Amino acid sequence: NAIVSIRLNNQEMPNCLATTTYLENGMDVRAVNAWPSAQNDLKGVLDFAHPLWSAGFYYKTFMWPNWHLFEPIIRRLAGLGTVSPDQYDDYVSDQRFATCDSLVVGGGAAGIAAARAAAEAGEDVVLVDDHRELGGGLFQETMVEGYKPEEWIASEIAAFEAAGGRVLTHTTAFGVFDHKMVGLVQNTSFGVAPRFWRMRTKRIILAAGAVDRSMTFANNDSPGVMSLLAANEFLARYGVLVGSNAIALSNNSAANAAANNLEAAGINMNRIDAQDAQLTAIGGKRLKGLSVNGKMHDADTVLVSAGFTPLVHLWRHAGGKLHWCDQRQAFVPSTAPDGMQAIGAANGDFDLEPALEYARAMGASKVANDVAGDTTSQSLSHYKVVPHWPTPGSKGRQWIDLQHDVTLKDIELAASENYVSVEHLKRYTTLGMASDQGKSSNMVGLAAMAAIQGRSIPEVGTTTFRPPFVPIPIETYHGQHGKTHWRPVKRLPLEVEHRTLNAALCEYGGWLRPGWYGEGDAQACIHNEALTVRNVAGIFDGSPLGKIEVIGPDAEAFVNFVCYNTISTLKTGKIRYWFMLTEAGVVMDDGVISRLGSNRFLISCSSSHVDSVRSHLESWRQDGNDPDRIFVHDLTMNYATVTVTGPQARSILTALDLGVDLSSEAYSHMSFVDGKLGNEPVRIARVSFTGEASYEISIRTRCASNLWQAAMEAGSAIGAVPVGIEAMSILRAEKGYLMIGKDTDGETMPHDLGFGIPRKNKRGAFIGDRSLRNAKANGTQRKSLVGLMLSSGDAPLETGAHVITSDDTNKRSLGYVTSSYYSPYLGHPIALGMVEGGAQRVGDTVQVWHQNESRQATLCSPCFFDPDGERLHA
């Protein structure tokens, strides 16, 4: 509960935990929030006015005239250090990724025993502990299985490492995340950013131990009042006596052995029964003694132990359940999360011999049980505890949270003001919100609330356990992948040209691309571009479109397997539209595929899905295929693509003199030809995302500027304009062309989009084929792609608005709007949506609900423009 500011080697770190930060030569250690010093702290006079600082006083006292007038001074008094304005360029967290079969968290007796058993059973095991030396509380024992503690530890670890086990000391498991990924922070020396391990494991063995609970009585926050077992730890691990004349207050049998050890080492030990006694610590900066029922007992130290609280934080992170054990007076693990086991004191096993036996059995079992050890049925042959919890109405200030200064009276006040939920209690009083996250205070606070409300502790329950288990530097999360390194934006080879044309550059799918061109009203610019494409022509930078080549003797069979459509019948020089599905039959991307030769294909995918499609292809290339007969090459960055689209597109290409016969008879839609721009080879694909005759011209990236300038010069002569993403979105929606991820979701299958023929007629297996034939895929309530028509005077629908049932008393969503625009060419709003049974309901009028407003729309075909495709094939 003590935090300090430390300066070493010209680096200053605030809010360091004094009890867990290792000393280094040259450290300048200062108390925080004390002025001018901790010895002579003038701010200490505020303690005399403590009746004014009850729980929630800041909510009630400083509202008038304005909270912001008082906020700065309150923050300065809040007990936290000051962040240094200096930047430490070398303070960078090393990021590591690792895997293992079993991760054992906690290097005490149970953890060491389980780790050795698992390693000797043939598992790859990693053992982590937050101390620099393994052993946990084992040093407090006199003998362990016939050995001194240090001898037993050395022998077990030697055997563990001989079996292939790995040890990470000074390492804290701070959180358990999805799919059994555990975050580990490994500290080295002060001022050096900790190493961050992302450890993925098959099972987690939790041996985090337990903490010794504090005991509440008047003035129990006085210097010299400390944990009895902590005092024994100082003696056993470091050879330090915490005092010379001590009083022991305890309610459990484990404390008796600790008190005996301290007494044998020379401390004068006065053992006092705390049950039903009125206790008050006497003293200021130094403890003078303890008043027991009005009688003074001299002491320089009061050592307290109120029983063990198992450290179940990581258990709860993973979704494990807890139950209350009266025998232990503690919450212990019950139903286990997948792949996790609890052993030792973390499991409520406070007796050493049975804990070791159980830990070895769990370590050697290789698989995590569905349920943790039934701790309530295990006999605690030695450990006994008598309930000792705060008594409401007791006199004096009895401290519950020793860092956030929450007292028993604060909890009583919260209860009287109807903060009866433990979560409300936590936030109103800040109980358990200090840097220890309630490890030393929550159980006592919950017991106090239970006593005040006349309920049992399990009825009150616990607060939510959240990562991190201990405070860790923000730099740990940041690492080397921060700022522009985290997800660097991809830049077009023609960015300079777009900026020259006053393009509004925005991020689309990870690329910095023109949204529209020109100044003034953005919507007017976008509509002008869309109209110009329909009436004349537009020039669009399509460079981010995926260009992935699949080459090799088995290329045809491979692309036929990974694509939903039949590709084996595609002829050289032709292009075909395709879907790629997941194994669940869900559409993951669409695009076009060109056959460049008998064993060579070019897959063009969505700009934002290039990485995922490439990974998808590479994964399946190596699964069930001979990787030496199939090769996947991502050429997206090697070539730039300039698209010319519109009724006058052919005249622009004619002016470019590419050496190609552009007549519709010689060069039809969904085909490609090779040509030249000057001496530079180009490939021209006749595909369209606008519904107009379109030509995608691909050229080597270094020549992109020449192609763009030539196309713009030829286009400007007839009134063509550059076109951004926003206008293209309108054009594709007018034609009913969908956008994967916008017009689809994680359940959309190809037949929901009107592409059902391949699943009926395609011969041979393909990815997702079995999933397309199950009951869910053929359910009558599936959503399908439709258009939504509105009148010309209506405003566009909101994207995300819900199509609902007409029954006003029991509204239900039938689907939602996926794309919505005003069409400047058609003169009215258009929208696409996914609606239950939508394809069979064309012509129906439906209600569309958004933010408590209901409107009417008519379901129609998704294609609003040129349904016969005359302009597409012109």
XYZ file of C-alpha atoms in Angstrom, residues 207-792:
586
model
C -0.781 -21.641 -8.223
C -0.906 -17.953 -7.333
C -1.226 -18.608 -3.601
C -3.206 -16.568 -1.090
C -2.848 -13.329 0.866
C -3.040 -12.868 4.615
C -6.113 -10.771 5.406
C -5.859 -7.675 7.537
C -7.768 -7.281 10.785
C -9.826 -4.208 11.546
C -9.688 -2.282 14.791
C -9.331 1.345 15.782
C -6.280 3.097 14.295
C -5.180 -0.097 12.536
C -3.398 2.009 9.868
C -0.739 3.157 12.360
C 2.935 2.571 11.440
C 3.989 -0.685 13.096
C 0.744 -2.563 12.376
C 1.440 -5.209 9.730
C 0.671 -8.723 8.583
C 1.923 -11.466 10.870
C 2.747 -13.762 7.957
C 4.513 -10.899 6.171
C 6.707 -10.454 9.251
C 7.501 -14.168 9.124
C 8.317 -13.811 5.411
C 10.774 -10.991 6.155
C 12.488 -13.257 8.675
C 12.469 -16.428 6.577
C 13.368 -14.941 3.208
C 15.539 -11.945 4.132
C 16.638 -12.523 7.741
C 14.974 -9.326 8.962
C 13.150 -8.875 12.269
C 10.358 -6.318 11.958
C 10.427 -5.395 15.662
C 11.551 -6.442 19.114
C 8.407 -6.182 21.242
C 5.384 -7.437 19.311
C 1.717 -8.246 19.866
C 0.154 -11.018 17.781
C -3.555 -10.876 16.849
C -4.840 -13.823 14.842
C -7.795 -16.099 14.233
C -6.150 -18.982 12.385
C -3.760 -21.849 12.996
C -1.226 -20.802 10.332
C -0.511 -17.687 12.317
C 0.530 -19.735 15.348
C 3.480 -21.294 13.505
C 4.546 -17.873 12.212
C 4.406 -16.380 15.694
C 6.483 -19.286 17.016
C 9.143 -18.672 14.360
C 9.353 -14.983 15.229
C 9.495 -15.690 18.936
C 12.276 -18.231 18.403
C 14.229 -15.600 16.466
C 14.203 -13.207 19.442
C 11.041 -11.144 19.231
C 9.182 -10.757 22.523
C 5.742 -12.019 21.474
C 2.555 -11.142 23.374
C -0.360 -13.172 21.964
C -3.771 -11.617 22.519
C -7.170 -13.099 21.712
C -8.849 -10.620 19.379
C -12.316 -12.188 19.606
C -14.875 -9.800 21.145
C -12.126 -7.401 22.249
C -12.158 -3.639 21.878
C -8.794 -2.896 20.261
C -7.116 0.445 19.620
C -3.604 1.022 18.304
C -1.828 3.735 20.295
C 0.774 6.007 18.749
C 1.442 8.454 15.929
C 4.514 8.156 13.718
C 5.685 5.316 15.940
C 3.535 2.663 17.523
C 3.520 2.697 21.327
C 1.206 -0.183 22.029
C -2.277 -1.633 21.839
C -5.243 -0.882 24.068
C -7.255 -4.041 24.721
C -10.604 -3.377 26.421
C -9.069 -0.217 27.878
C -5.875 -1.853 29.115
C -2.578 -0.683 27.560
C -0.091 -3.261 26.255
C 3.286 -1.846 25.250
C 4.583 -2.856 21.797
C 6.585 -1.515 18.867
C 4.802 -3.834 16.430
C 1.296 -5.279 16.155
C 1.172 -8.334 13.895
C -2.250 -9.352 12.579
C -3.550 -12.321 10.619
C -7.249 -12.762 9.869
C -7.042 -15.785 7.535
C -6.180 -16.543 3.926
C -7.834 -15.080 0.835
C -7.017 -17.197 -2.269
C -5.778 -15.170 -5.247
C -8.440 -16.093 -7.787
C -8.116 -13.066 -10.075
C -6.782 -14.975 -13.084
C -9.369 -17.690 -12.480
C -12.126 -15.105 -12.815
C -10.434 -13.445 -15.816
C -10.873 -16.750 -17.646
C -14.519 -17.078 -16.598
C -14.107 -19.485 -13.687
C -16.745 -19.549 -10.945
C -16.308 -19.168 -7.190
C -18.112 -20.560 -4.158
C -18.012 -19.596 -0.510
C -16.358 -22.051 1.873
C -17.326 -21.628 5.524
C -14.495 -23.923 6.611
C -11.961 -21.570 5.041
C -13.948 -18.347 5.430
C -13.029 -17.490 1.853
C -14.167 -17.651 -1.768
C -12.472 -20.583 -3.522
C -12.568 -21.833 -7.147
C -15.491 -24.017 -8.197
C -16.507 -24.559 -11.840
C -13.352 -24.255 -13.893
C -12.903 -22.305 -17.112
C -11.803 -24.315 -20.120
C -8.168 -25.316 -19.849
C -7.472 -24.042 -16.315
C -6.787 -25.770 -12.995
C -6.266 -24.260 -9.558
C -3.909 -25.816 -7.042
C -2.334 -24.978 -3.720
C -3.458 -22.013 -1.648
C -5.157 -20.473 -4.700
C -7.450 -23.510 -4.590
C -8.000 -23.271 -0.841
C -5.486 -26.024 -0.046
C -3.671 -24.398 2.885
C -2.084 -27.586 4.262
C 1.248 -28.316 2.590
C 1.279 -32.112 2.252
C -2.172 -32.592 0.642
C -1.553 -29.511 -1.511
C 1.650 -31.057 -2.902
C -0.099 -34.371 -3.548
C -2.954 -32.702 -5.406
C -0.594 -30.416 -7.359
C 1.481 -33.367 -8.621
C -1.650 -35.232 -9.669
C -2.909 -32.221 -11.601
C 0.472 -31.584 -13.180
C 0.778 -35.152 -14.440
C -2.820 -35.321 -15.700
C -1.947 -33.394 -18.915
C -5.526 -32.163 -19.384
C -7.463 -29.628 -17.368
C -10.478 -30.952 -15.516
C -13.886 -29.484 -16.219
C -14.185 -28.747 -12.513
C -11.533 -27.665 -10.084
C -10.687 -29.868 -7.158
C -13.682 -30.062 -4.850
C -12.006 -28.036 -2.168
C -14.989 -28.143 0.178
C -14.710 -31.915 0.516
C -10.980 -31.960 1.155
C -10.120 -32.159 4.820
C -7.980 -29.364 6.220
C -6.138 -31.416 8.792
C -4.100 -28.534 10.209
C -5.514 -25.200 9.066
C -8.282 -23.840 11.259
C -9.847 -20.382 11.139
C -12.410 -18.649 13.350
C -14.536 -15.956 11.640
C -13.338 -12.479 12.530
C -14.945 -9.700 10.531
C -15.632 -6.005 11.179
C -18.433 -5.238 13.634
C -20.706 -2.399 12.443
C -21.009 0.434 14.927
C -17.545 -0.092 16.411
C -15.809 2.937 17.841
C -12.808 4.680 16.324
C -11.575 4.783 12.763
C -11.188 1.229 11.518
C -9.412 1.131 8.183
C -10.604 -1.279 5.504
C -8.684 -0.065 2.432
C -5.345 1.121 3.764
C -4.236 2.928 0.595
C -7.479 4.629 -0.339
C -8.271 5.366 3.312
C -11.706 3.736 3.303
C -12.988 3.105 6.831
C -15.746 0.976 8.313
C -17.776 4.159 8.846
C -17.451 4.969 5.126
C -19.020 1.621 4.278
C -21.758 2.202 6.849
C -22.421 5.617 5.296
C -22.639 4.102 1.806
C -25.128 1.518 3.049
C -27.231 4.190 4.757
C -27.356 6.092 1.461
C -28.655 2.944 -0.253
C -25.465 1.905 -2.032
C -26.242 -1.754 -1.392
C -24.586 -3.291 -4.463
C -20.918 -4.146 -4.059
C -20.186 -2.493 -7.404
C -21.843 0.736 -6.212
C -20.047 0.471 -2.884
C -16.724 0.166 -4.720
C -17.301 3.274 -6.801
C -18.831 5.416 -4.087
C -16.138 4.742 -1.479
C -13.264 3.720 -3.887
C -12.913 0.523 -1.842
C -10.592 -1.864 -3.682
C -9.647 0.685 -6.360
C -6.107 1.290 -5.106
C -3.016 -0.116 -6.780
C -3.482 -3.509 -5.087
C -6.965 -3.732 -6.700
C -8.564 -4.902 -3.487
C -6.268 -7.812 -2.668
C -5.819 -6.579 0.906
C -9.220 -4.977 1.428
C -12.057 -6.401 -0.637
C -12.876 -9.432 1.491
C -12.983 -7.337 4.653
C -15.092 -4.710 2.899
C -17.547 -7.304 1.578
C -17.860 -8.813 5.049
C -18.544 -5.370 6.512
C -21.279 -4.694 3.959
C -22.785 -8.120 4.636
C -22.872 -7.475 8.383
C -24.440 -4.039 7.879
C -27.151 -5.470 5.598
C -27.729 -8.554 7.738
C -26.826 -10.856 4.864
C -24.202 -13.543 4.387
C -20.958 -12.786 2.551
C -21.816 -14.964 -0.509
C -25.162 -13.160 -0.766
C -23.337 -9.851 -1.069
C -20.984 -11.351 -3.678
C -17.750 -10.026 -5.131
C -16.830 -7.199 -7.454
C -15.631 -7.885 -10.989
C -12.066 -9.092 -11.380
C -10.357 -7.359 -14.302
C -6.827 -7.281 -15.719
C -4.228 -6.208 -14.901
C -3.554 -8.254 -11.765
C -0.911 -5.709 -10.727
C -0.151 -2.227 -12.091
C 1.992 -2.387 -15.215
C 3.471 0.445 -17.305
C 1.397 1.613 -20.236
C 4.549 1.167 -22.299
C 4.029 -2.586 -21.909
C 0.985 -2.424 -24.161
C 2.615 0.090 -26.454
C 5.828 -1.766 -27.190
C 7.431 -1.276 -30.569
C 4.158 -1.431 -32.438
C 2.782 1.935 -31.413
C 1.949 4.997 -33.424
C 2.496 4.483 -37.150
C 4.082 1.085 -36.554
C 0.913 -0.455 -35.198
C -1.015 -0.421 -38.461
C 0.851 1.716 -40.950
C -1.385 3.368 -43.499
C -0.796 2.208 -47.064
C -0.088 4.919 -49.586
C -0.935 5.095 -53.253
C 1.825 5.510 -55.824
C -0.277 8.390 -57.219
C -0.733 10.270 -53.925
C 1.130 13.327 -55.201
C -1.093 13.497 -58.273
C -4.230 13.248 -56.142
C -3.053 16.008 -53.835
C -2.379 18.196 -56.872
C -6.027 17.699 -57.869
C -7.147 18.789 -54.373
C -8.333 15.350 -53.335
C -9.832 14.804 -49.893
C -7.636 11.936 -48.723
C -9.255 9.580 -46.241
C -8.457 6.101 -44.962
C -10.382 3.326 -46.678
C -9.518 -0.241 -45.790
C -6.089 0.768 -44.523
C -5.266 2.844 -47.633
C -5.033 6.623 -47.876
C -7.313 7.226 -50.855
C -9.249 10.110 -52.434
C -12.772 10.321 -51.049
C -13.640 13.102 -53.525
C -11.960 15.932 -55.388
C -12.385 19.691 -55.140
C -13.218 22.307 -52.539
C -16.540 23.498 -51.203
C -19.496 21.307 -50.325
C -18.315 17.704 -50.239
C -21.725 16.271 -51.144
C -21.953 18.491 -54.201
C -18.493 17.365 -55.350
C -19.418 13.713 -54.867
C -22.707 14.030 -56.767
C -20.995 15.876 -59.594
C -18.473 13.064 -59.965
C -21.193 10.400 -59.988
C -23.244 12.292 -62.610
C -20.189 12.859 -64.798
C -19.443 9.123 -64.832
C -23.021 8.368 -65.926
C -23.039 11.077 -68.614
C -19.411 11.191 -69.786
C -16.666 9.287 -67.999
C -14.606 9.190 -64.821
C -11.023 8.238 -64.009
C -10.450 6.289 -60.804
C -7.316 5.101 -59.006
C -7.887 1.394 -58.383
C -4.313 0.549 -57.388
C -5.237 -0.989 -53.980
C -7.318 -3.718 -55.631
C -5.716 -7.056 -54.835
C -3.527 -8.638 -57.491
C -2.603 -12.139 -56.310
C -1.199 -14.639 -58.790
C -1.663 -18.381 -58.357
C 0.761 -20.366 -60.490
C 1.721 -24.025 -60.849
C 0.682 -27.413 -62.223
C -2.119 -27.690 -59.640
C -3.209 -24.053 -59.847
C -6.474 -24.796 -61.678
C -7.639 -27.411 -59.186
C -6.578 -25.169 -56.318
C -8.498 -22.039 -57.400
C -11.484 -24.216 -58.261
C -11.400 -25.493 -54.674
C -10.944 -22.139 -52.933
C -13.593 -20.347 -55.023
C -17.338 -20.870 -54.719
C -17.795 -20.464 -58.466
C -16.540 -22.989 -61.011
C -13.189 -21.752 -62.304
C -11.970 -24.810 -64.178
C -14.126 -23.886 -67.192
C -12.703 -20.367 -67.421
C -10.832 -19.808 -70.699
C -7.522 -18.009 -71.077
C -8.055 -14.294 -71.589
C -11.405 -14.337 -69.785
C -12.489 -13.055 -66.381
C -15.052 -14.455 -63.952
C -16.697 -13.081 -60.850
C -16.003 -15.168 -57.711
C -16.780 -15.589 -54.033
C -14.460 -16.999 -51.404
C -16.133 -18.660 -48.441
C -15.031 -19.670 -44.993
C -15.465 -23.286 -43.908
C -18.751 -22.152 -42.358
C -19.982 -21.204 -45.841
C -19.918 -17.492 -45.018
C -18.803 -15.051 -47.721
C -15.365 -13.675 -46.784
C -14.640 -11.741 -50.007
C -15.558 -11.341 -53.655
C -13.767 -10.120 -56.752
C -12.777 -11.286 -60.212
C -10.318 -13.915 -61.391
C -8.480 -13.810 -64.719
C -6.985 -16.827 -66.447
C -3.568 -15.802 -67.714
C -2.627 -19.269 -68.937
C -3.301 -22.935 -68.414
C -1.514 -22.933 -65.044
C -1.675 -19.248 -64.133
C -4.464 -17.194 -62.580
C -4.749 -13.627 -61.291
C -7.095 -13.092 -58.352
C -8.340 -9.536 -57.859
C -9.864 -9.092 -54.394
C -11.207 -6.200 -52.340
C -8.680 -3.544 -51.373
C -9.229 -4.035 -47.641
C -9.112 -7.851 -47.817
C -5.827 -8.397 -49.641
C -3.973 -9.566 -46.542
C -6.740 -11.900 -45.389
C -7.232 -13.396 -48.870
C -3.499 -13.950 -49.266
C -3.351 -15.657 -45.865
C -6.428 -17.718 -46.767
C -4.843 -18.900 -50.001
C -1.513 -19.636 -48.354
C -3.172 -21.596 -45.565
C -5.095 -23.832 -47.950
C -2.103 -24.148 -50.267
C -0.290 -25.907 -47.441
C -3.289 -27.915 -46.253
C -4.068 -30.936 -48.393
C -2.042 -29.717 -51.350
C 1.494 -30.161 -52.597
C 3.022 -26.728 -51.931
C 5.685 -27.420 -54.557
C 3.002 -27.510 -57.267
C 1.169 -24.315 -56.263
C 2.676 -20.871 -55.735
C 0.922 -17.766 -54.431
C 2.404 -14.325 -55.163
C 0.927 -11.045 -53.950
C 1.694 -8.431 -56.629
C -0.649 -5.741 -55.304
C 2.161 -3.284 -54.590
C 3.972 -4.075 -57.853
C 1.310 -2.674 -60.142
C -0.840 0.444 -60.193
C -4.304 0.391 -61.724
C -6.134 3.287 -63.356
C -9.798 2.664 -64.143
C -11.614 4.535 -66.910
C -15.381 4.150 -66.678
C -18.447 5.677 -68.357
C -20.201 5.858 -71.723
C -17.204 7.753 -73.220
C -14.547 5.494 -71.647
C -13.685 3.852 -74.977
C -12.838 7.190 -76.564
C -10.384 7.948 -73.740
C -8.644 4.589 -74.239
C -8.539 5.213 -77.963
C -6.691 8.463 -77.298
C -4.176 6.595 -75.130
C -3.191 4.486 -78.164
C -2.611 1.276 -76.260
C -2.379 -0.852 -79.383
C -5.606 -2.744 -78.653
C -8.782 -3.307 -80.680
C -11.377 -1.818 -78.350
C -14.506 -2.723 -80.325
C -17.129 -4.623 -78.346
C -16.942 -7.463 -80.865
C -13.196 -7.955 -80.389
C -13.018 -7.028 -76.722
C -16.082 -7.998 -74.719
C -17.001 -7.424 -71.103
C -15.215 -9.774 -68.620
C -12.103 -10.259 -70.709
C -8.610 -8.792 -70.738
C -5.924 -7.981 -73.285
C -2.309 -6.898 -73.132
C -1.179 -3.633 -74.670
C 1.461 -0.939 -74.364
C 1.574 2.653 -73.188
C 4.536 3.819 -75.209
C 7.084 1.099 -74.548
C 5.621 0.052 -71.194
C 3.487 -3.119 -71.064
C -0.028 -2.750 -69.665
C -2.862 -5.156 -69.005
C -6.406 -3.931 -69.684
C -9.263 -5.747 -67.952
C -12.790 -4.969 -69.023
C -14.614 -5.254 -65.706
C -16.944 -2.797 -64.035
C -17.864 -1.669 -60.542
C -20.123 1.111 -61.825
C -22.441 -0.573 -64.333
C -20.820 1.392 -67.164
C -18.341 0.146 -69.729
C -15.104 0.160 -67.744
C -11.437 -0.567 -68.357
C -8.940 -1.310 -65.587
C -5.445 -0.516 -66.880
C -2.612 -1.999 -64.816
C 0.977 -0.853 -65.209
C 4.182 -1.200 -63.228
C 4.102 1.094 -60.202
C 7.052 3.195 -61.323
C 5.115 4.168 -64.469
C 1.820 4.950 -62.706
C 2.213 8.718 -63.008
C 2.653 8.525 -66.810
C -0.539 6.490 -67.166
C -2.555 8.764 -64.876
C -1.427 11.950 -66.583
C -2.172 10.512 -70.025
C -5.648 9.354 -68.956
C -6.443 12.709 -67.316
C -5.292 14.632 -70.379
C -7.411 12.501 -72.716
C -10.382 12.601 -70.334
C -10.358 16.335 -69.700
C -10.719 16.936 -73.432
C -14.235 15.419 -73.319
C -15.228 16.551 -69.813
C -14.257 13.481 -67.780
C -13.272 14.004 -64.123
C -11.291 12.133 -61.466
C -13.557 10.058 -59.244
C -13.183 9.300 -55.524
C -14.377 6.441 -53.368
C -17.589 8.184 -52.291
C -18.915 8.653 -55.821
C -17.903 5.077 -56.700
C -19.938 3.875 -53.723
C -23.048 5.580 -55.112
C -22.451 4.182 -58.591
C -21.995 0.607 -57.418
C -25.124 0.837 -55.203
C -27.183 2.093 -58.168
C -26.174 -1.072 -59.983
C -26.791 -3.263 -56.951
C -23.154 -4.306 -56.589
C -22.481 -5.352 -53.042
C -19.522 -4.554 -50.818
C -18.331 -7.406 -48.608
C -18.292 -6.380 -44.971
C -20.741 -3.543 -45.581
C -23.618 -5.296 -47.317
C -22.827 -8.630 -45.650
C -22.215 -9.800 -42.114
C -20.726 -12.826 -40.385
C -23.660 -15.049 -41.393
C -24.160 -14.083 -45.055
C -23.946 -16.950 -47.538
C -23.765 -16.620 -51.334
C -27.351 -17.706 -51.958
C -28.469 -14.871 -49.636
C -26.980 -12.553 -52.255
C -28.692 -14.209 -55.212
C -25.812 -16.539 -56.126
C -27.237 -19.978 -55.443
C -26.404 -21.885 -58.630
C -22.845 -23.076 -57.765
C -23.948 -24.839 -54.589
C -26.435 -26.807 -56.693
C -24.425 -27.441 -59.850
C -20.703 -27.215 -59.010
C -18.958 -30.547 -59.198
C -16.264 -31.417 -56.737
C -15.511 -30.139 -53.259
C -14.915 -26.505 -52.404
C -14.353 -24.592 -49.190
C -17.614 -24.235 -47.308
C -19.617 -26.641 -49.458
C -20.909 -28.844 -46.638
C -21.941 -25.827 -44.581
C -24.124 -24.574 -47.455
C -26.262 -27.694 -47.206
C -27.076 -27.814 -43.513
C -30.417 -26.898 -42.002
C -29.389 -23.412 -40.923
C -28.097 -22.546 -44.401
C -31.455 -23.523 -45.866
C -33.671 -21.973 -43.210
C -36.712 -19.962 -44.262
C -35.798 -17.030 -42.018
C -32.490 -16.204 -43.726
C -31.872 -12.615 -44.726
C -31.320 -11.901 -48.420
C -30.111 -8.878 -50.355
C -32.811 -6.501 -51.609
C -33.202 -2.915 -52.683
C -35.306 -0.402 -50.788
C -37.075 2.212 -52.896
C -38.244 5.588 -51.618
C -40.038 8.472 -53.272
C -38.022 11.206 -54.962
